[in-house]
Short mmCIF file of C-alpha atoms in Angstrom, two decimals:
data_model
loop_
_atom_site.label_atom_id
_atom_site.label_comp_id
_atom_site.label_asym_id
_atom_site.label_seq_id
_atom_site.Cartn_x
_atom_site.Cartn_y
_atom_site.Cartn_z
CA UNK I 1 116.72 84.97 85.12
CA UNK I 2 114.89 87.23 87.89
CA UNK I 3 117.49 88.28 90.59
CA UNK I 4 117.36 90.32 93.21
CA UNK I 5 120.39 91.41 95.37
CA UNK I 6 120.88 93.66 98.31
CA UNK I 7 124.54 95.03 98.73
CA UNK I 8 124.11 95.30 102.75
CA UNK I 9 123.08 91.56 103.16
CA UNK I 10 124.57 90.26 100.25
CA UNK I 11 121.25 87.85 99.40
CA UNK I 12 120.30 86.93 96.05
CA UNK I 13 117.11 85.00 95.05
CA UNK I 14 116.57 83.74 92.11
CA UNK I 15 113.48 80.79 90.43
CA UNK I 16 115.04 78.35 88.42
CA UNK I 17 113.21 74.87 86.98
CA UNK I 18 114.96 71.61 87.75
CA UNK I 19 114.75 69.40 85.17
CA UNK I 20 116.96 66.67 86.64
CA UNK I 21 113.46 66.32 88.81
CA UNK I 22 110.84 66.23 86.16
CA UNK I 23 107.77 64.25 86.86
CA UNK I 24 106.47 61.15 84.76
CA UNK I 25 104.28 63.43 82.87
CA UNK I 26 107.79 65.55 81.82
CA UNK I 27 107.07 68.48 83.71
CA UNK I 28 109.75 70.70 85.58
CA UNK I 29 109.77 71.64 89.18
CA UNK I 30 110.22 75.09 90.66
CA UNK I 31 112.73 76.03 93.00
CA UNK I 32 113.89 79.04 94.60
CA UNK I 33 118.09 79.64 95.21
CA UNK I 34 118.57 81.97 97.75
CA UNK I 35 122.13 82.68 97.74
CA UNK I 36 124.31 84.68 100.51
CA UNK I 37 128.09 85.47 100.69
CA UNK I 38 128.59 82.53 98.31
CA UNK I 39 126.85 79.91 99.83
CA UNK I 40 123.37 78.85 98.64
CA UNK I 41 120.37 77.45 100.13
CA UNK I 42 117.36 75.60 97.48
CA UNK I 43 113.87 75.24 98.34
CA UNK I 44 111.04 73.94 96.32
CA UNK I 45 108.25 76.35 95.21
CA UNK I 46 105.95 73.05 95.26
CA UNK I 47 105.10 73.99 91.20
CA UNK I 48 105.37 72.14 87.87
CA UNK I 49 105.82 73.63 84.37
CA UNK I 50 105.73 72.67 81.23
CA UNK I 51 109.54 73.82 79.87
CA UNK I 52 108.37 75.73 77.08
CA UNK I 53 106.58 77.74 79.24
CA UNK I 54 109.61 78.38 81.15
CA UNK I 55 111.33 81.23 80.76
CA UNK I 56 114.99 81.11 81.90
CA UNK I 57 116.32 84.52 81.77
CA UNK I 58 113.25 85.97 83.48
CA UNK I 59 112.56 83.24 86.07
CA UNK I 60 108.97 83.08 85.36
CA UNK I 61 106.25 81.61 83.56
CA UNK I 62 106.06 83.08 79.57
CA UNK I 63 102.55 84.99 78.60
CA UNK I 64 99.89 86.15 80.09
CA UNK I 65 97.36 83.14 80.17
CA UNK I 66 95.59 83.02 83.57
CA UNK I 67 97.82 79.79 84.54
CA UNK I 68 101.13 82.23 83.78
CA UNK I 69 99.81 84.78 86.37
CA UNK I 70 98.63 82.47 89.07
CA UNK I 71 102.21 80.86 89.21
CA UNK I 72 103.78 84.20 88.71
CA UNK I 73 101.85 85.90 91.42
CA UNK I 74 102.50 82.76 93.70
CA UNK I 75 106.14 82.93 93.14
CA UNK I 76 106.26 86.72 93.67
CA UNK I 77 104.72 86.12 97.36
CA UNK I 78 107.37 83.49 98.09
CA UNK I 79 109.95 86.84 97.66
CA UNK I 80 108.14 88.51 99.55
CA UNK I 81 108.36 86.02 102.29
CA UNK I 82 112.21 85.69 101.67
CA UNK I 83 112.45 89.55 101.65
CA UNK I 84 110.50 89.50 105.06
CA UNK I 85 112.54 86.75 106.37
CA UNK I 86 116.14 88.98 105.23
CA UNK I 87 114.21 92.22 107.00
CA UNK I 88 113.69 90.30 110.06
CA UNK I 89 117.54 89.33 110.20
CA UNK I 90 118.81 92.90 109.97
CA UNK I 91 116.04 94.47 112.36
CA UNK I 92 117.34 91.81 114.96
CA UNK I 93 120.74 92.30 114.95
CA UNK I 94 122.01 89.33 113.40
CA UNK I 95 124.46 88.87 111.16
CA UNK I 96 123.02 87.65 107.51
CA UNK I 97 124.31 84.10 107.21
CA UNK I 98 122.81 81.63 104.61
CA UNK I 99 122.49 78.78 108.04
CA UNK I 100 120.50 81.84 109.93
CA UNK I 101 118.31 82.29 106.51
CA UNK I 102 117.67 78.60 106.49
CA UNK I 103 116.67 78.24 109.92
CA UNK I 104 113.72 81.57 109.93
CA UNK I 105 112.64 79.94 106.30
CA UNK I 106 112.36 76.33 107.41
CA UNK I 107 111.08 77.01 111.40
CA UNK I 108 108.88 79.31 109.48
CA UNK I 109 107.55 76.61 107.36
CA UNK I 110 106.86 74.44 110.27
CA UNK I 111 105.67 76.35 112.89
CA UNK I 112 104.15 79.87 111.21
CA UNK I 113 100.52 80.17 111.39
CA UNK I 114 98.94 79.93 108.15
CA UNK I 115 95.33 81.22 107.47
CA UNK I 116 93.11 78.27 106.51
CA UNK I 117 94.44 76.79 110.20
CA UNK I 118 94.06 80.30 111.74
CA UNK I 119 90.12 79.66 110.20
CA UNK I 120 89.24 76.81 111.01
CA UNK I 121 90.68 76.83 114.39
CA UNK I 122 88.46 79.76 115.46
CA UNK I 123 85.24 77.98 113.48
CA UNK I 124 86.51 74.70 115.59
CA UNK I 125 85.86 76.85 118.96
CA UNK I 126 82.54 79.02 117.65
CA UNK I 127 80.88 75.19 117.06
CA UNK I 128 81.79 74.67 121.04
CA UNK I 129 80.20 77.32 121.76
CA UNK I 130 76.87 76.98 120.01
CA UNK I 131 74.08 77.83 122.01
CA UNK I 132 76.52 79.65 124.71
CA UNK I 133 78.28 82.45 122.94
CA UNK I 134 76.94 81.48 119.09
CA UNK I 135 73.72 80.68 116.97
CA UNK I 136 74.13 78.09 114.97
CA UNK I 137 73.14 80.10 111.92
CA UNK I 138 76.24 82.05 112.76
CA UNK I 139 78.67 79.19 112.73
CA UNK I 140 77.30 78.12 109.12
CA UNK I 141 77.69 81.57 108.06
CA UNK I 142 81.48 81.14 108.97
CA UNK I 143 81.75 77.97 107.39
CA UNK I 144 80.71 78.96 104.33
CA UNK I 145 83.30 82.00 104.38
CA UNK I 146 85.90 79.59 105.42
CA UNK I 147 84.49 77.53 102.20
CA UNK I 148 84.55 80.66 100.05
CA UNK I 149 88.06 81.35 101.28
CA UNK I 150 89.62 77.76 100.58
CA UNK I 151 88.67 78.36 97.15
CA UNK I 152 89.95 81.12 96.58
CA UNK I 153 93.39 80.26 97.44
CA UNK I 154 92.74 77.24 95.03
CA UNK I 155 91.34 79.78 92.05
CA UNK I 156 94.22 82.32 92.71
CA UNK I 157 97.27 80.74 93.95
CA UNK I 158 96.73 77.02 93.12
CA UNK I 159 97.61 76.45 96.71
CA UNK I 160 95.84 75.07 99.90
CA UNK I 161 96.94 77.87 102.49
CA UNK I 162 99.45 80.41 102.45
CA UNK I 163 101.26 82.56 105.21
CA UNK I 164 99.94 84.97 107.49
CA UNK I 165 102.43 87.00 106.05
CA UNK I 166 101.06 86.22 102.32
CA UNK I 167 98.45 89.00 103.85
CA UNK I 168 98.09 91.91 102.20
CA UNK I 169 95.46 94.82 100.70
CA UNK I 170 96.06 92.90 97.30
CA UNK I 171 95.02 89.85 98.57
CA UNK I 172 91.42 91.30 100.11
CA UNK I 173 90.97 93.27 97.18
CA UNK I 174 91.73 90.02 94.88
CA UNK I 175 89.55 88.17 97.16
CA UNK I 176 86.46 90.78 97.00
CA UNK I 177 86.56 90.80 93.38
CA UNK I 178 86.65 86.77 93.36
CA UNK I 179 83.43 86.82 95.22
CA UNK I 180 81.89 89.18 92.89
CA UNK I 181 82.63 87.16 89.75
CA UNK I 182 83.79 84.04 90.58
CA UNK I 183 81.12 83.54 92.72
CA UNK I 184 78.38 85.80 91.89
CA UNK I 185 77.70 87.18 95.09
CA UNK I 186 76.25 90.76 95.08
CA UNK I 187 77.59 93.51 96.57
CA UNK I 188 76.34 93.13 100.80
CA UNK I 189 77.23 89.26 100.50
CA UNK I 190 80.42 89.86 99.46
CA UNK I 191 80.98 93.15 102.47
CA UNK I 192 79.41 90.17 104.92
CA UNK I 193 81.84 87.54 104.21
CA UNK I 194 84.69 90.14 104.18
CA UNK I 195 83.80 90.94 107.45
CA UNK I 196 83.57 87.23 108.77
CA UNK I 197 87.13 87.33 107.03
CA UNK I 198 88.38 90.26 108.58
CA UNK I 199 87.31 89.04 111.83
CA UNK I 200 89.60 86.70 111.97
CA UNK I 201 92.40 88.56 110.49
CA UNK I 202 92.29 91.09 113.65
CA UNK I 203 92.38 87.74 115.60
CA UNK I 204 96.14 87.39 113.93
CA UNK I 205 96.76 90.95 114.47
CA UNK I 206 95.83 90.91 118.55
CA UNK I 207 97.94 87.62 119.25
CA UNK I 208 100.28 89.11 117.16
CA UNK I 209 100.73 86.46 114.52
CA UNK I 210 100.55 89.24 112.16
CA UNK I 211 102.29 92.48 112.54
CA UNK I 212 99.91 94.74 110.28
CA UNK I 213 96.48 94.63 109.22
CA UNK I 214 96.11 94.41 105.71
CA UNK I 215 92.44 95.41 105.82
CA UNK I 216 94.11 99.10 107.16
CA UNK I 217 92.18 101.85 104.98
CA UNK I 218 90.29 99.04 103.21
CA UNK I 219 86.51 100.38 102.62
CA UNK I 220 83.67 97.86 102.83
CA UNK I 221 80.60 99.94 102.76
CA UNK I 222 77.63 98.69 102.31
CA UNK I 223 74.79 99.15 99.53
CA UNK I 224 71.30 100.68 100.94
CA UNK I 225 68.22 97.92 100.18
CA UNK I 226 64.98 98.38 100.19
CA UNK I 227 63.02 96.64 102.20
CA UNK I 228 59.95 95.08 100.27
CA UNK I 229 56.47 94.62 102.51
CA UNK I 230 53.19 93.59 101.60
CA UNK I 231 50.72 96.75 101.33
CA UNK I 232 47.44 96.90 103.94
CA UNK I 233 45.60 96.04 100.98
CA UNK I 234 47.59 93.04 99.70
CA UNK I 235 47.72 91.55 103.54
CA UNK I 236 44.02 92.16 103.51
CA UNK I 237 44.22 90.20 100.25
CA UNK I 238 46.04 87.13 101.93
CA UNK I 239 44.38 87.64 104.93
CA UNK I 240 40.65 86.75 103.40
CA UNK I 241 41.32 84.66 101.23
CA UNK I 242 40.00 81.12 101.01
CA UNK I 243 42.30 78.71 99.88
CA UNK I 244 41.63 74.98 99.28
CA UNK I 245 44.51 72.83 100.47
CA UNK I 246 45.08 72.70 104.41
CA UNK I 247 48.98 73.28 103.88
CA UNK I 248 47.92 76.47 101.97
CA UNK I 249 45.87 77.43 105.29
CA UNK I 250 48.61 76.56 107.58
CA UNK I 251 51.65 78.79 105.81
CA UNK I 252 49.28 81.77 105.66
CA UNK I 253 48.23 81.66 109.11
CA UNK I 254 51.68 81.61 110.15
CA UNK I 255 52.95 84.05 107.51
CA UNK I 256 50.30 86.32 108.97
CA UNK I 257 51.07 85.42 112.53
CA UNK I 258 54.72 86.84 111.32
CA UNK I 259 53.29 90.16 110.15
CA UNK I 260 51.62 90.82 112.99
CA UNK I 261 54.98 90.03 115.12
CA UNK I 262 57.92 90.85 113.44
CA UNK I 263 58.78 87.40 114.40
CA UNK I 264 61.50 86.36 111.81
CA UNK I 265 61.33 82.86 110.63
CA UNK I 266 63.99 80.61 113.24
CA UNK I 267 62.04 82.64 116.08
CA UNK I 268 58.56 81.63 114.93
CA UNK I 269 60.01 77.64 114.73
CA UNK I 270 61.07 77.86 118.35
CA UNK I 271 57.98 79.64 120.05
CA UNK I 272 57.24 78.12 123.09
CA UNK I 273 53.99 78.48 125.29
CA UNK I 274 56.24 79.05 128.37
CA UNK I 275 57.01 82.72 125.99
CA UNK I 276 53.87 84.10 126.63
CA UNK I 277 53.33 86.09 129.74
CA UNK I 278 51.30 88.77 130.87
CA UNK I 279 52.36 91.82 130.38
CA UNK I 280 52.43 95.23 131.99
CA UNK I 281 49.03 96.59 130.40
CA UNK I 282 47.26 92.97 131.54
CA UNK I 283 47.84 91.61 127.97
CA UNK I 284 49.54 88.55 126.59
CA UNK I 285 52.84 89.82 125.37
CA UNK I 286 56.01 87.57 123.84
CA UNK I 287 59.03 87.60 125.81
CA UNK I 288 61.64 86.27 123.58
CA UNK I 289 65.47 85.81 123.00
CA UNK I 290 66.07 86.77 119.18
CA UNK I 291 68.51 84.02 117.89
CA UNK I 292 70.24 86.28 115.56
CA UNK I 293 71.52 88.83 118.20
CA UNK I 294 70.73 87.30 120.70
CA UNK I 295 68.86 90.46 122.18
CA UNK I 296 65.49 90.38 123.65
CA UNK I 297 62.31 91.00 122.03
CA UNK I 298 59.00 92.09 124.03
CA UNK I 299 55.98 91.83 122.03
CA UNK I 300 52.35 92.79 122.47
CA UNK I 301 50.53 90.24 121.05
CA UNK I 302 47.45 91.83 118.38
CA UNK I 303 43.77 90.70 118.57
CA UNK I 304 44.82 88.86 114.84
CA UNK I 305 48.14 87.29 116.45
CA UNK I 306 46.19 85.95 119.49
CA UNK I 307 43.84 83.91 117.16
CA UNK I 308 45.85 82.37 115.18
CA UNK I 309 47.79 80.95 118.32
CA UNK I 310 44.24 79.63 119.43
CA UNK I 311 43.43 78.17 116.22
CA UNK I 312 46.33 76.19 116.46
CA UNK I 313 46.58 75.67 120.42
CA UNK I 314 45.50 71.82 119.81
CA UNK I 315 47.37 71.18 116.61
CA UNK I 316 49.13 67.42 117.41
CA UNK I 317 52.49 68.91 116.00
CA UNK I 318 52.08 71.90 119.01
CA UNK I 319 50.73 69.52 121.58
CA UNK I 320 53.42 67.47 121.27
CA UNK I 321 56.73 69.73 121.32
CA UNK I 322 55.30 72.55 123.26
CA UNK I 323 55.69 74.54 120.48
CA UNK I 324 53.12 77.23 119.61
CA UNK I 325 52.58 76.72 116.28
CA UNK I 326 53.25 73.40 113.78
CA UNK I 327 55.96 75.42 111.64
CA UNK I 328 57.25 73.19 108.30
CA UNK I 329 60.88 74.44 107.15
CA UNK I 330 62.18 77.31 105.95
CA UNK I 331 61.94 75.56 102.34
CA UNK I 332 58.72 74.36 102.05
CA UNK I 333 57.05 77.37 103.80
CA UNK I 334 58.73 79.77 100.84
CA UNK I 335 57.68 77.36 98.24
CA UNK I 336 54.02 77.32 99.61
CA UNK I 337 54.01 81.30 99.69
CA UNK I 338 55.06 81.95 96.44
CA UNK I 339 51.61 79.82 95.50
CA UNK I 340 50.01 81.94 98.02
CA UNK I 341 51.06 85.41 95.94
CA UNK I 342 50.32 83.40 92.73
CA UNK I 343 46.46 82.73 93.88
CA UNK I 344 45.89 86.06 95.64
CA UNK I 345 47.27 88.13 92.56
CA UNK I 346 50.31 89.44 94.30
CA UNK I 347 53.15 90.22 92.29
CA UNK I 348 56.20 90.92 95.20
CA UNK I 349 58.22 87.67 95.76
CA UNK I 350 56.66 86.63 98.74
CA UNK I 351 59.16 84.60 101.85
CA UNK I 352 58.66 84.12 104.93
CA UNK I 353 61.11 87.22 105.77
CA UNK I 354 59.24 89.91 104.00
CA UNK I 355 56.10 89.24 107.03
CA UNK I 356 58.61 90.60 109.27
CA UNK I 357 59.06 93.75 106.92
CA UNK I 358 55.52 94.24 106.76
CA UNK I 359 55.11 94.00 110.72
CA UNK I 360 57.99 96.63 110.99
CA UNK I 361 56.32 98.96 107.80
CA UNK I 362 52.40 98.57 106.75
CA UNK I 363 51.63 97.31 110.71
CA UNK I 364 53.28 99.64 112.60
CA UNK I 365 54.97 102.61 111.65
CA UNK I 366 52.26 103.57 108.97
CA UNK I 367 50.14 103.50 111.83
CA UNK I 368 52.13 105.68 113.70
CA UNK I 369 54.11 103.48 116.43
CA UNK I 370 57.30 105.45 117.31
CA UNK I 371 60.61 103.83 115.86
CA UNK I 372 62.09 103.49 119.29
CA UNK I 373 58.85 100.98 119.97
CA UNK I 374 59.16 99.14 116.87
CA UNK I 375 62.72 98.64 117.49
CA UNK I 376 62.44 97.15 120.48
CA UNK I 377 60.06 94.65 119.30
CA UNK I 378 61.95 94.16 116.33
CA UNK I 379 64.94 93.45 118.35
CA UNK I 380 67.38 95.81 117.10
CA UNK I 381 70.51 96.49 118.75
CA UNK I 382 70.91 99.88 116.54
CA UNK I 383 68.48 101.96 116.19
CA UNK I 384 69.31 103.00 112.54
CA UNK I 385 68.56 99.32 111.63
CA UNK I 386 64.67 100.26 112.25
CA UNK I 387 65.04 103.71 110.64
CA UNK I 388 66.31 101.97 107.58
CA UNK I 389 61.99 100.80 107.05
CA UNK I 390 60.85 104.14 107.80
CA UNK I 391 61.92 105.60 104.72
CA UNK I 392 59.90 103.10 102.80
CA UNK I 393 57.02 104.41 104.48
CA UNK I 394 55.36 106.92 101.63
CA UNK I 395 52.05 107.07 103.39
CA UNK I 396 53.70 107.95 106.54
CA UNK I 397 55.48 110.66 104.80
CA UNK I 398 51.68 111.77 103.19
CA UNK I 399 49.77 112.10 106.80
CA UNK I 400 52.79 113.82 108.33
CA UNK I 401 52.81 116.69 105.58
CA UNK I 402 49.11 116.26 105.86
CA UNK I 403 49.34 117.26 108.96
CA UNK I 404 51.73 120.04 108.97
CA UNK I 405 49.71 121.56 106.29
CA UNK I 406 46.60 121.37 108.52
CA UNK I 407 48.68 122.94 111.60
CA UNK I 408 50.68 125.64 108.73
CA UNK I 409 47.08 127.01 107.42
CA UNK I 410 45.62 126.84 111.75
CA UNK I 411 48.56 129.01 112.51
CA UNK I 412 48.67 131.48 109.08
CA UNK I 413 44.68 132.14 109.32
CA UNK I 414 45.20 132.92 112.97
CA UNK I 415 47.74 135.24 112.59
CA UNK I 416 46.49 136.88 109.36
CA UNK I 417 43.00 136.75 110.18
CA UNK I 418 41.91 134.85 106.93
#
């Protein structure tokens, strides 16, 4: 039987299965006796166990089968909420009682914030503000981290919340290696939705619903990527090529339109003509309000850009909605470009994302537009988000050495007289 006692608050607490209580299908309840000066107080552990799997003198599930540990571990967190509970007592003042036990543990259970309604209380209040504070890609992204979180508790504890004070650097790391397996998430998924996580952890920790953060000293660094973009030559290639079907046309003129933006795929959609203004050089330009960070994007708009807006300036879908260009879905337009690499030979895995790689890369900074200029198209916040392209850039790399060598051998046969 697991027991723990403390001589200075006399409190024992021990888990014990009931089997005056067992279930139709003849298994046991759990409950845990906390016990103080003599007098005891039972609460249910809300499990059920098979009695051979019961292990009396221990207090806890026998073996080491995955089912064992999740009941073990959940049973160890319920100490750990008793032990908090005890801690609380004797850092107030109070004198440890088994009615003064009861009452933290049961107003506890009733009124302590748990995390799932922590969660979706803030996700509740981000859908409000869609479209004021929030994108609406944002507010899925927390959904599905609430989703991801939910199961987790299901896949580790068996349970459908726990405690703020459950909390812990064992739980994040637990929950980080969930995602990795469990889910199959790679290595920056898993760092993003630990960061929608953590987000509202800090929430806890500010209102002070939570006394320490349990993501203190916890590393979440993320892997480098690199960021794939079509070569001149292969957007030369899709450029000129002839294709047969019309919806074939239409996703490569608006692919291309991307690449010669940086126009991600949710900003293209919403392109209005009222976004087009003149700008300080006497050009059309794009004056736009990225959706994703909600920073602003000024865009000369290239001789290639231009025409593909006129091409399409009388398109029903456009004349219609206002919109610049008749944009099908995410989906569809992926689907279509992957024929599109298929027919022009390409082997890179060609969606609609990658155009806005290729505007930051082959476009622009291989023809030698400064970083701070293709940031601010771009419409980065950081500027070490754009630099992250430049060192894709290998022909970049080639003319500047080309041209230090040409300004090296200037300088050496001027001094040397060779």
């Amino acid at each position: 039987m697991f027991k723990y006692t403390t001589m200075e608050a006399k409190m024992s607490a021990i888990f014990y299965a009931r089997r005056s209580k067992a279930t139709k299908e003849k298994l046991w309840p759990i409950y845990l006796r906390i016990t103080i000066s003599g007098k005891r107080f039972d609460t249910s552990a809300n499990r059920q166990i098979e009695p051979s799997k019961w292990s009396v003198e221990a207090g806890r599930m026998k073996g080491s089968s995955i089912e064992s540990k999740t009941v073990n571990t959940f049973l160890d967190t319920l100490l750990v909420r008793a032990y908090g509970i005890q801690r609380e007592i004797l850092e107030e003042g109070k004198k440890m009682s088994i009615d003064v036990f009861r009452t933290k543990w049961l107003g506890a259970g009733k009124n302590a914030r748990t995390l799932i309604g922590v969660f979706k209380d803030h996700n509740k209040k981000m859908e409000q503000l869609i479209g004021i504070d929030y994108a609406y890609a944002t507010f899925q992204r927390y959904q599905t981290s609430l989703q991801h979180t939910e199961n987790f508790l299901k896949w580790k504890f068996k349970v459908p919340d726990v405690h703020l004070t459950d909390l812990n650097y064992q739980f994040i790391s637990d929950f980080e290696f969930y995602l990795k397996t469990v889910c199959g998430c790679g290595h920056n998924s898993t760092m993003k939705y630990l960061s929608n996580f953590k987000k509202i952890v800090l929430t806890c920790v500010k209102n002070d619903w939570l006394h320490k953060d349990p993501f203190f000293a916890y590393r979440m660094p993320k892997t480098e990527v690199d960021r794939v973009a079509l070569s001149a030559e292969e957007l030369l290639t899709v450029i000129k090529k002839k294709f047969v079907t019309e919806r074939l046309r239409l996703v490569r003129d608006i692919f291309v339109f991307s690449c010669y933006t940086g126009l991600a795929y949710v900003d293209v959609q919403k392109l209005r003509r009222s976004e087009i203004t003149i700008g300080i050089d006497g050009g059309q330009w794009l004056q736009i309000k990225r959706q994703k960070t909600e920073s602003r994007s000024s865009i000369p708009l290239l001789p290639e850009a231009i025409n593909i807006l006129n091409k399409y300036e009388n398109h029903p879908q456009c004349a219609s909605t206002s919109r610049l260009l008749p944009v099908l879905s995410n989906q569809k337009m992926n689907a279509y470009l992957k024929e599109i690499a298929d027919v022009c030979g390409i082997e890179k895995n060609i969606t609609f994302h990658l155009a806005r790689h290729t505007f930051a890369t082959t476009v622009t900074l291989a023809n030698g537009v400064p970083t701070e200029s293709v940031s601010k198209m771009l419409g980065h916040r950081d500027l070490r988000t754009t630099q992250l392209y430049a060192k894709v850039i290998d022909s970049k790399i080639s003319e500047d050495m080309r041209r230090l060598k040409e300004s090296l051998i200037d300088k050496l046969g001027k001094s040397t007289g060779i």
